[in-house]
Short mmCIF file of C-alpha atoms in Angstrom, two decimals:
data_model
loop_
_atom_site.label_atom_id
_atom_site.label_comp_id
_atom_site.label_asym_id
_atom_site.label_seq_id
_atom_site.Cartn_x
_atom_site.Cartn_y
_atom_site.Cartn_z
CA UNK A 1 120.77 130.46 67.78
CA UNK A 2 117.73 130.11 65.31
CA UNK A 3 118.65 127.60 62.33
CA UNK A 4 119.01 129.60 59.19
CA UNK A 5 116.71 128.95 56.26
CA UNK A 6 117.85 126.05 54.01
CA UNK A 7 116.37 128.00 51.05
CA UNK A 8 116.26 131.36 50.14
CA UNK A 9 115.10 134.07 48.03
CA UNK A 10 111.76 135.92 48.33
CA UNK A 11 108.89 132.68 48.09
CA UNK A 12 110.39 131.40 51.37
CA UNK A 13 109.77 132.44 54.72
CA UNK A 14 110.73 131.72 58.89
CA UNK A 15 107.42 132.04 59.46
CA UNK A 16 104.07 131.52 57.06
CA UNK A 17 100.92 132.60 58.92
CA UNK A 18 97.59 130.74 57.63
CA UNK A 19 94.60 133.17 58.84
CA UNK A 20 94.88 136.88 59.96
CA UNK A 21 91.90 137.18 62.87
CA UNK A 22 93.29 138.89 65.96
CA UNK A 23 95.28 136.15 66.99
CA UNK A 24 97.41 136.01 64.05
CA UNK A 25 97.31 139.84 63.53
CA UNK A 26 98.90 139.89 67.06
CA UNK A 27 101.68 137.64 65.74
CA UNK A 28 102.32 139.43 62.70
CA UNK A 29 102.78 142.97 64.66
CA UNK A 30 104.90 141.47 67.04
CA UNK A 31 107.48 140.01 64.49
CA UNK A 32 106.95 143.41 62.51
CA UNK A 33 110.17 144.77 64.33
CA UNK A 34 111.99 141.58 64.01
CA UNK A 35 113.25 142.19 60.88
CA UNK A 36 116.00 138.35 61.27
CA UNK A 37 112.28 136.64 60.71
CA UNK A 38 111.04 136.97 57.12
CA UNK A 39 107.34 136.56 57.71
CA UNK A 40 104.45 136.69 55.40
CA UNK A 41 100.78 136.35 56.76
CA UNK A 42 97.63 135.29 54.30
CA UNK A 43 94.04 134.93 54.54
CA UNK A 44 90.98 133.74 52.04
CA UNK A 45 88.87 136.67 52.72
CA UNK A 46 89.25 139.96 50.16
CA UNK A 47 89.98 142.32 53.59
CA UNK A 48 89.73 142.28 57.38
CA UNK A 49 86.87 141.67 58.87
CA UNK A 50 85.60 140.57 62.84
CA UNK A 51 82.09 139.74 63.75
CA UNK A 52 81.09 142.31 61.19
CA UNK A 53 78.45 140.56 61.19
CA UNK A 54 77.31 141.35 64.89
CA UNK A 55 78.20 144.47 65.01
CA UNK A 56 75.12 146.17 66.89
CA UNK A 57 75.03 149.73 68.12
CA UNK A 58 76.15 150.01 71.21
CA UNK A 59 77.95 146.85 71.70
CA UNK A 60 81.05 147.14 73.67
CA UNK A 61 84.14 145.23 74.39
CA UNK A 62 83.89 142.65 77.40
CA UNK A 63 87.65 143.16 78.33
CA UNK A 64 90.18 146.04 78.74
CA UNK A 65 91.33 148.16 76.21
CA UNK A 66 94.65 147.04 77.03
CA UNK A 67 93.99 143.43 75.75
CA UNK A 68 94.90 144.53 72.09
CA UNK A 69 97.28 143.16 69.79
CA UNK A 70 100.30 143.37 71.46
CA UNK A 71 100.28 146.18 75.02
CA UNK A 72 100.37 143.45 77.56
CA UNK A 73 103.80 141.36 75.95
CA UNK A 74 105.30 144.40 74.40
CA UNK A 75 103.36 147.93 75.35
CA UNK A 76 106.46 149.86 73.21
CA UNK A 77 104.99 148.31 69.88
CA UNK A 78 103.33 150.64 67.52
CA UNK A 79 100.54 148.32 66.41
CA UNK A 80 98.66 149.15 70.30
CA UNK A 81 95.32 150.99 70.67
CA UNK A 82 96.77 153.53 71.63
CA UNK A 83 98.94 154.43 69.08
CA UNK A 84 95.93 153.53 66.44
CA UNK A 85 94.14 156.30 68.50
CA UNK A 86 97.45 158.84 67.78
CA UNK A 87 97.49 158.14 64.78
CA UNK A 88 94.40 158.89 64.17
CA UNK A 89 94.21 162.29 65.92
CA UNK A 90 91.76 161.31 68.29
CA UNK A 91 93.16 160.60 71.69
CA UNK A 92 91.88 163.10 73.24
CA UNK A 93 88.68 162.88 72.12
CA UNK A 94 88.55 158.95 73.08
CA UNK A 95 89.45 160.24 76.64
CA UNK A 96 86.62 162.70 77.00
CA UNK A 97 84.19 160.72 75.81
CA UNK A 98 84.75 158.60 79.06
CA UNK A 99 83.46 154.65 77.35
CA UNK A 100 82.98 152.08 80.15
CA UNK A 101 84.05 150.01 77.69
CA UNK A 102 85.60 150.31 74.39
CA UNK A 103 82.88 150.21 71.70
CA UNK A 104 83.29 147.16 69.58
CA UNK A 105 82.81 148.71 66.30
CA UNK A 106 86.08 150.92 67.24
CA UNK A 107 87.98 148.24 68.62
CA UNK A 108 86.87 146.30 65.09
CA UNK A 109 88.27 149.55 63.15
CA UNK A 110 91.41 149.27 65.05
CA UNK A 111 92.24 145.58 64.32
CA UNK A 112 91.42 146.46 60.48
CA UNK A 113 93.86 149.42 60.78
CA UNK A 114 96.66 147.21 62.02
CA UNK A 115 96.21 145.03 59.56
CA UNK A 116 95.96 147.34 56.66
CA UNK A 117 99.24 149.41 57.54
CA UNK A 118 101.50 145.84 58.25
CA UNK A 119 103.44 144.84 54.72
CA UNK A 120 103.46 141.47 55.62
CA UNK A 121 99.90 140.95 55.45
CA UNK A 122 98.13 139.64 52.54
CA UNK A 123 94.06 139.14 51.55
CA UNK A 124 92.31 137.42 48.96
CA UNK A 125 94.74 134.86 49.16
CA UNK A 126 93.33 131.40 50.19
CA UNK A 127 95.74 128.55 51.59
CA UNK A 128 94.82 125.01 50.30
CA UNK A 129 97.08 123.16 51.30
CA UNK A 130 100.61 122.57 53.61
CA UNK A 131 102.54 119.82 52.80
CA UNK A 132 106.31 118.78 54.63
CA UNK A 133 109.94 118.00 53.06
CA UNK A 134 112.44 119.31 55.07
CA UNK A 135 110.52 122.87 54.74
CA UNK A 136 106.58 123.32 54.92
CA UNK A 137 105.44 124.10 51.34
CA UNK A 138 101.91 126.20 51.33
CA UNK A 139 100.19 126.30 48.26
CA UNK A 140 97.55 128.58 48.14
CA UNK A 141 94.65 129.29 45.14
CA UNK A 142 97.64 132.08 43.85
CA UNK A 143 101.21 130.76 44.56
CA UNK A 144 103.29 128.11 46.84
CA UNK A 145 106.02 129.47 48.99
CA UNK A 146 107.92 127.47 51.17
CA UNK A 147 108.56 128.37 55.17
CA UNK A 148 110.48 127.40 57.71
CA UNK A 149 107.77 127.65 60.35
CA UNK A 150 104.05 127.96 59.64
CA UNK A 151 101.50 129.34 62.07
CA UNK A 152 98.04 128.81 61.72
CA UNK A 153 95.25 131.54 62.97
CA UNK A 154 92.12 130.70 61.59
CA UNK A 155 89.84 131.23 64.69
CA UNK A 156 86.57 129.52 64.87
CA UNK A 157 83.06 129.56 62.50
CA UNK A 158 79.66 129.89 63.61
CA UNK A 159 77.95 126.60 65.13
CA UNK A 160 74.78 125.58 65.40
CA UNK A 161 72.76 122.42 66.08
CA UNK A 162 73.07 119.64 63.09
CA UNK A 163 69.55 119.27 62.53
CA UNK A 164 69.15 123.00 61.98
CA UNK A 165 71.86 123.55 59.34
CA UNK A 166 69.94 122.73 56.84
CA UNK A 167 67.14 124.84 57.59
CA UNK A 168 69.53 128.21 57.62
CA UNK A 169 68.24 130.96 55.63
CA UNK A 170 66.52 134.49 55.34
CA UNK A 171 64.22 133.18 58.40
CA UNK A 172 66.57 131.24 60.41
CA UNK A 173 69.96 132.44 60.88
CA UNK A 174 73.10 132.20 63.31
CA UNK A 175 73.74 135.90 65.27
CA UNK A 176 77.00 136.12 63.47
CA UNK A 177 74.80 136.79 60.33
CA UNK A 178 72.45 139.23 62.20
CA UNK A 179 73.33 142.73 61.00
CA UNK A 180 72.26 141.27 57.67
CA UNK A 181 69.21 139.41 57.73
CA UNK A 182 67.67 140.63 60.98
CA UNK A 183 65.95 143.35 58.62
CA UNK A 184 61.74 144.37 58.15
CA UNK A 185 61.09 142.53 61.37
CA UNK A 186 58.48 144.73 62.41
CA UNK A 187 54.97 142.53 63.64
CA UNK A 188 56.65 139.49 63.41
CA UNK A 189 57.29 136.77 65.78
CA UNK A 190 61.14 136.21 66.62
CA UNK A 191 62.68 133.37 68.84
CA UNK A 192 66.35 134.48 70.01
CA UNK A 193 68.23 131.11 71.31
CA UNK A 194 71.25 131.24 73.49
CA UNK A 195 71.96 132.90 76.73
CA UNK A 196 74.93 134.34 76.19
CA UNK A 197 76.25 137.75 75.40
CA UNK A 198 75.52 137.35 71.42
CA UNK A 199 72.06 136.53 72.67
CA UNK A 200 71.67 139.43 74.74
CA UNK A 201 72.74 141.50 72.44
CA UNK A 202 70.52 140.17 69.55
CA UNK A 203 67.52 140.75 72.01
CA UNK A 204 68.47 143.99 73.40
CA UNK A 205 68.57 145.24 69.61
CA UNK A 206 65.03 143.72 68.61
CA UNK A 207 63.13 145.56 71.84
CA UNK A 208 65.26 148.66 70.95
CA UNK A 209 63.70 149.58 67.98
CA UNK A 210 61.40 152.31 67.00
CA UNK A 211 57.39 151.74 67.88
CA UNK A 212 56.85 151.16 63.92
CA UNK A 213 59.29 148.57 63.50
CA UNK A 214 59.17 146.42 66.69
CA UNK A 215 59.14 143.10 66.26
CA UNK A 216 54.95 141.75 67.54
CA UNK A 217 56.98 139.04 70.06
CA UNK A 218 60.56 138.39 71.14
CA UNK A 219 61.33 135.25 72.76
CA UNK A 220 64.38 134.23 74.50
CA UNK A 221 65.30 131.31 75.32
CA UNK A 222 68.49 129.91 77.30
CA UNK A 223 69.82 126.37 78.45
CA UNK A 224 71.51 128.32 81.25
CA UNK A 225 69.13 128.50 84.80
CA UNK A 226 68.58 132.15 84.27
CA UNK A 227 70.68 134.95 82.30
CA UNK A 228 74.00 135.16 84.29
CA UNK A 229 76.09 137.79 84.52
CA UNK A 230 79.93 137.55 83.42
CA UNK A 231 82.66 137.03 86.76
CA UNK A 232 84.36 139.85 85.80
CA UNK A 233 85.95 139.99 89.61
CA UNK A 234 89.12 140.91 90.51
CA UNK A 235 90.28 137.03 91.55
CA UNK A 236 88.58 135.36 89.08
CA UNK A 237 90.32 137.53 86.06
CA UNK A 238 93.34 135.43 87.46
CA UNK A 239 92.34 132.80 85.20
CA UNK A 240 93.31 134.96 82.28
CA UNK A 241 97.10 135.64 83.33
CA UNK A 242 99.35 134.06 82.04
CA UNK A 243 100.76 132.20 85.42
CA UNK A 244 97.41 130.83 85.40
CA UNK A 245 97.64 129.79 81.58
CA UNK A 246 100.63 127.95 82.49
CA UNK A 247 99.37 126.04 85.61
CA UNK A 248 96.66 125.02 83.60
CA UNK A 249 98.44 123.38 80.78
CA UNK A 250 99.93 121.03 83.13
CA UNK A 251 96.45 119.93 84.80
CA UNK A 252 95.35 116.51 83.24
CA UNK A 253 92.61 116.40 80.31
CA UNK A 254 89.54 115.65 82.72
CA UNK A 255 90.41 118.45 85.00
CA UNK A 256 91.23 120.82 82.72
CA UNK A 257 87.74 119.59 80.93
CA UNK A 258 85.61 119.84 84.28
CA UNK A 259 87.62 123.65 84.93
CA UNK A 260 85.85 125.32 81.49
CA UNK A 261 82.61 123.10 82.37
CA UNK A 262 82.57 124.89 85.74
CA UNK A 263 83.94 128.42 84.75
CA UNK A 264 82.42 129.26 81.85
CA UNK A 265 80.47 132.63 82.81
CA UNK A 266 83.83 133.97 83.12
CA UNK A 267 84.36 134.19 79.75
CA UNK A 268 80.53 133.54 78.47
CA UNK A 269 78.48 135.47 80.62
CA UNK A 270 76.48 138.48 79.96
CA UNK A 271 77.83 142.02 80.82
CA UNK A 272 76.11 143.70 83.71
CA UNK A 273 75.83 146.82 81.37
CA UNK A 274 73.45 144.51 78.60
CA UNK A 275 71.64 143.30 81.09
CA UNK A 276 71.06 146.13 83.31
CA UNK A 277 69.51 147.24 79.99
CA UNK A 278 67.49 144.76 78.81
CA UNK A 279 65.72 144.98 82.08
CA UNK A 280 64.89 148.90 81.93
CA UNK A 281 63.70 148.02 78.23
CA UNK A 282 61.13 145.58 79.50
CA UNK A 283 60.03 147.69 82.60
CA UNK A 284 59.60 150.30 79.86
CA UNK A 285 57.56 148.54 77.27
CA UNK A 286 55.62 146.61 80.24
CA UNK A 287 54.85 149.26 82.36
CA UNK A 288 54.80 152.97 80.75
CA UNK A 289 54.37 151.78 77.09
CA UNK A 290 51.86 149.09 77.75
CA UNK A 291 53.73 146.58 75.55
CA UNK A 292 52.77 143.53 77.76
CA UNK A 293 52.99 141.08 75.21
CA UNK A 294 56.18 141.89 73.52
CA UNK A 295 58.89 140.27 75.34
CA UNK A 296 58.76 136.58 76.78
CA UNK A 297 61.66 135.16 78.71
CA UNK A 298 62.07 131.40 78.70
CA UNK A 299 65.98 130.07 80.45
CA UNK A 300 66.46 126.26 81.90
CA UNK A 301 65.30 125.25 78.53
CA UNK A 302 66.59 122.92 75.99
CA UNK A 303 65.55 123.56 72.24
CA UNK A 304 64.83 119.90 71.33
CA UNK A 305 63.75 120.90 67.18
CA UNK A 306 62.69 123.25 64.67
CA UNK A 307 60.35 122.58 62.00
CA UNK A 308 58.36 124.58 59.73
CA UNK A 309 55.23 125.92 61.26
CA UNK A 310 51.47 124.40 59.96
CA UNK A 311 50.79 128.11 58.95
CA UNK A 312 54.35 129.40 57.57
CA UNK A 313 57.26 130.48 60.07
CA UNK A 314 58.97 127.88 62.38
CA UNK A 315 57.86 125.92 65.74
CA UNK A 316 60.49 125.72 68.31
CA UNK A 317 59.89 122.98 70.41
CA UNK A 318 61.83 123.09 74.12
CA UNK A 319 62.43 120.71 77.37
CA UNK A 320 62.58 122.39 80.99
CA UNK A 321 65.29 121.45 82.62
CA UNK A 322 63.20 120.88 85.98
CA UNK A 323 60.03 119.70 84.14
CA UNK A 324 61.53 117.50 81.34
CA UNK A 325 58.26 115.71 80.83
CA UNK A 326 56.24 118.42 78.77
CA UNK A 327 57.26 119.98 75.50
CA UNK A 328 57.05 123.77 75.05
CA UNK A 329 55.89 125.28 71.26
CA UNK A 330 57.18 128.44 70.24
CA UNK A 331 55.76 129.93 66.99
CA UNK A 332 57.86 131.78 65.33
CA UNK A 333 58.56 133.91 62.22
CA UNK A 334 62.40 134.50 62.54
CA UNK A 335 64.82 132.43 64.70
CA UNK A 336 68.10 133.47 65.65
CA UNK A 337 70.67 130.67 67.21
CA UNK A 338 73.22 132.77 69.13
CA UNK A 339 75.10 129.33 70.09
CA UNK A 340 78.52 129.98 69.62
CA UNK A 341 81.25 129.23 67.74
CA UNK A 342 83.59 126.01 67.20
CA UNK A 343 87.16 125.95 65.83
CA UNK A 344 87.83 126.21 62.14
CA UNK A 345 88.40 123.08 60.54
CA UNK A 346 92.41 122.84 59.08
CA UNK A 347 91.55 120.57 56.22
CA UNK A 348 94.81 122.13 54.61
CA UNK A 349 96.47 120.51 56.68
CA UNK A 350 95.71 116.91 55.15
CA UNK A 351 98.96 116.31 53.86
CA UNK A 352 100.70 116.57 57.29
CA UNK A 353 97.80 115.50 59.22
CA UNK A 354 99.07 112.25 60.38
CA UNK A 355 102.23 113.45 61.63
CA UNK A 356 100.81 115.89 63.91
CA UNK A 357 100.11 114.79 67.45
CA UNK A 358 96.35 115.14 69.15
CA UNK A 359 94.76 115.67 72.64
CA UNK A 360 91.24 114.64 72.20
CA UNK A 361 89.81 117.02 69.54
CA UNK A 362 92.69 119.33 69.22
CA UNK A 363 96.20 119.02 68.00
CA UNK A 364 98.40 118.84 71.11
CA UNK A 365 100.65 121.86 71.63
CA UNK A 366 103.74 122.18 73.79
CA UNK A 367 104.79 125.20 75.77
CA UNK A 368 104.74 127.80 73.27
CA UNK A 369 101.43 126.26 71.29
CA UNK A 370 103.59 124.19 68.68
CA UNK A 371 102.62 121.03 68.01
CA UNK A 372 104.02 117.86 68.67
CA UNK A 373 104.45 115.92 65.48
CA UNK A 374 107.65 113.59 63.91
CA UNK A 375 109.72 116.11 62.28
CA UNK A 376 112.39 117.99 62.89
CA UNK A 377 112.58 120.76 66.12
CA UNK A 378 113.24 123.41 63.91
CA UNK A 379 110.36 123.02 61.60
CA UNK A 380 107.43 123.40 63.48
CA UNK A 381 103.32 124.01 62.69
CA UNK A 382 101.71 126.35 65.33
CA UNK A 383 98.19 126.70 66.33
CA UNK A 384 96.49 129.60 67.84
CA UNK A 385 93.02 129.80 69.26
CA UNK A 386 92.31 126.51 69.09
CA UNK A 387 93.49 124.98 72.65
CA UNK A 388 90.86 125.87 74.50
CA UNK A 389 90.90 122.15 76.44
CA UNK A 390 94.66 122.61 76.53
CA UNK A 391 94.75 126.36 77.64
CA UNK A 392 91.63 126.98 78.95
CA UNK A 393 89.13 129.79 78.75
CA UNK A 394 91.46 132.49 77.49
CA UNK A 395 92.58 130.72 74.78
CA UNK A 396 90.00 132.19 72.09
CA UNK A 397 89.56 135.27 74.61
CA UNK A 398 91.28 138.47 73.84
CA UNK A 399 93.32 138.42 77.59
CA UNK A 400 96.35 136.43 76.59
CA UNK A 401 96.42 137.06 72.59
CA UNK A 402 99.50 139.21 73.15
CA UNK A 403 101.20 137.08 75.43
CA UNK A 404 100.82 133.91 73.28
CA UNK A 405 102.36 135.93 70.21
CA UNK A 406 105.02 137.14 72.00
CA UNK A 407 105.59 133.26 72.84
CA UNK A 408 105.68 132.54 69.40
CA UNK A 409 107.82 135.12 67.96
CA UNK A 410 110.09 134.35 71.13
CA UNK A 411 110.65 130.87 70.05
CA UNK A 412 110.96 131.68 66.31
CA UNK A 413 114.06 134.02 67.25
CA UNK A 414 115.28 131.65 70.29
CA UNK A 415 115.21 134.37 73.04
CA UNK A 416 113.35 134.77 76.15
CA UNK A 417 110.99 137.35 76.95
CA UNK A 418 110.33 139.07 80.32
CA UNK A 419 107.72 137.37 81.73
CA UNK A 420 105.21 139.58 84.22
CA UNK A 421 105.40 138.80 88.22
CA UNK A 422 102.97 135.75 88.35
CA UNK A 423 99.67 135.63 90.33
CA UNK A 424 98.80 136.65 94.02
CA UNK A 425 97.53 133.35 94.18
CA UNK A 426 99.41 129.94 94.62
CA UNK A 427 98.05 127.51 92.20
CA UNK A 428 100.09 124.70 92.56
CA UNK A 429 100.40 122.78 95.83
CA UNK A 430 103.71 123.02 97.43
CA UNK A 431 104.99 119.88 99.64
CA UNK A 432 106.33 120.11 103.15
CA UNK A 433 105.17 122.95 105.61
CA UNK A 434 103.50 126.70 104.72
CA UNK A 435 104.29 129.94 105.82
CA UNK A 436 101.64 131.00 108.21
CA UNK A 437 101.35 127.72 108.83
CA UNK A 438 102.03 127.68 112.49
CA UNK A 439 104.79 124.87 111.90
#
């Protein structure tokens, strides 16, 4: 039985969650119906938001619509998709309208909705910092509470390379800031960097626009050989059950390092959709519209530097990967680094931070993604999408965000969920003879 609160009284809680992105939006549906864990969730910014700043048209979803907050752990909840679509009287029409995919911007409205109809949800509020004596006391810029249990959910920020942070600006920007700034682009010169589905989707936008307000060049340019699609296969999508999620977490660091190395376009690589239509776009403006200068393609490069141009704009200088002798230059009026994202840093965590365990750049996490640290077992810090090199490749992916909550909640009440029949596929070796195997 779950240890009861040592203090009570409404500024303490079982559980205090630090962030509310999907992954902590998940957790804070699930424990909506558990009504033994007084929960209270808080984040810095004045209301939901998710990639708003990407949001492109047509942009879909890269996974199923059933990888929302909580269908795959607990599909009776009413925080799913589907019951945001009931809600919202349009069921129906979402079935007509036959998506391939669910269009981002809806799936964006849907995590907002969730977390604008859950009480125990907060905004504006920013955490500063989380300090330990026999409970977890948060102060934040408004209040401290104290909690039992404190569960931190505050996803990743945009990265790009150190020597262009500075640089960053109207002309230079990461994609995360693209529905913003990528604005009057018309005749200009634009270098897109990054080959994965960001990128795409950043250069599928600029060639999509009307004659008047194309851009005069879009370059693209990728590390990656050439623009890969994403392994969305039937076998390789057993990576992101949680069987697999489990196997994985007891692989040691370097193979578990050398399995994202090696995966990656499983989780990173370009839908077939995006780039089935980036390719009529160019046959189009090549060959009917007699654009032949308007789109250059450049992958198995490496973007050494940008600098200011001689004559205004930026020069991109970048390495083949097969030629590494000779330096490409790329002029260019607007660059866009679509390179990712990294973990949020959890400098609020100071106070505690030398308590808490690591594993290489992470904090280490047991089981159900608490982590190891010197005090007690019933007062615990949990992390959430940010154990990618513990996890693996669905760890900041939507596929096991419900599954992962569930764990949470589960070990906040001390019960056991059902867990889902595990993989066709063995993972683990077994010792002594097959069957099938003739022995």
């Amino acid at each position: 039985m779950a240890s009861e609160s040592i203090r009570s009284g409404p500024a303490h809680y079982r559980c205090l969650g630090v962030g509310v992105g999907p992954a902590n939006l998940s957790l804070a549906s699930m424990l909506h119906s558990r009504k033994e864990v007084s929960h209270l969730f808080l984040d810095r910014k004045g209301n939901f938001s998710w990639h708003d700043g990407q949001q492109m048209p047509g942009n879909t979803l890269q996974v199923s619509l059933f990888k929302d907050l909580v269908t795959l752990a607990d599909p009776q909840n009413p925080y799913s998709f589907l019951a945001y679509l009931h809600e919202q009287g349009r069921l129906y029409h979402f079935l007509n309208a036959q998506f391939d995919a669910v269009p981002r911007v809806e799936f964006r409205n849907y995590l907002a909705w969730a977390s604008r109809t859950n009480p125990h949800i907060a905004f504006g509020e920013a955490v500063e910092e989380v300090s330990f004596d026999g409970v977890f006391t948060v102060r934040t810029d408004r209040r401290t509470v104290t909690a039992d249990n404190v569960v931190v959910g505050v996803g990743s920020r945009a990265w790009v390379p150190p020597k262009a942070r500075e640089l960053l600006g109207p002309t230079q920007f990461h994609v995360s800031d693209y529905a913003g700034l990528a604005r009057d682009l018309g005749g200009k010169r634009v270098v897109v960097i990054g080959g994965g589905q960001s990128g795409a989707e950043a250069f599928l936008d600029l060639v999509s626009q009307p004659a008047r307000e194309l851009p005069r060049r879009v370059s693209w340019i990728s590390r990656r050989d050439n623009y890969f699609p994403i392994d969305d296969s039937p076998f390789t999508n057993d990576y992101y059950m949680p069987s697999y999620a489990e196997y994985f977490y007891g692989l040691d660091r370097e193979t578990r390092h050398a399995f994202n190395e090696r995966h990656v376009l499983t989780s990173d690589g370009i839908s077939e959709s995006t780039l089935r239509d980036i390719y009529q776009k160019i046959y189009l403006h090549r060959f009917v519209e007699g654009n032949v200068d308007l789109v250059a393609l450049h992958p198995n490069r490496e973007v050494r530097d940008v600098q200011p141009g001689v004559y205004g704009g930026w020069q991109v200088s970048a390495r083949h990967n097969d030629h590494r002798e000779s330096v490409e230059l790329f002029e260019a009026d607007v660059v866009i680094w679509a390179t990712g994202f990294r973990p949020t840093p959890m400098d609020f965590l100071g106070p505690v931070a030398d308590r808490l365990e690591r594993d290489g750049e992470e904090l280490r996490i047991d089981e159900d993604y608490a982590v190891y640290w010197d005090g007690p077992d019933d007062r615990r810090i949990f992390v959430q999408n940010a154990s990618r090199g513990q996890r693996g490749l669905a760890d900041p992916n939507l596929s096991l965000n419900a599954w992962r909550s569930r764990r949470i909640a589960d070990r906040l009440t001390v019960v056991a969920g059902n867990e889902q029949l595990p993989s066709f596929i063995e993972w683990a070796s077994k010792p002594g003879p097959q069957a099938g195997s003739g022995a």
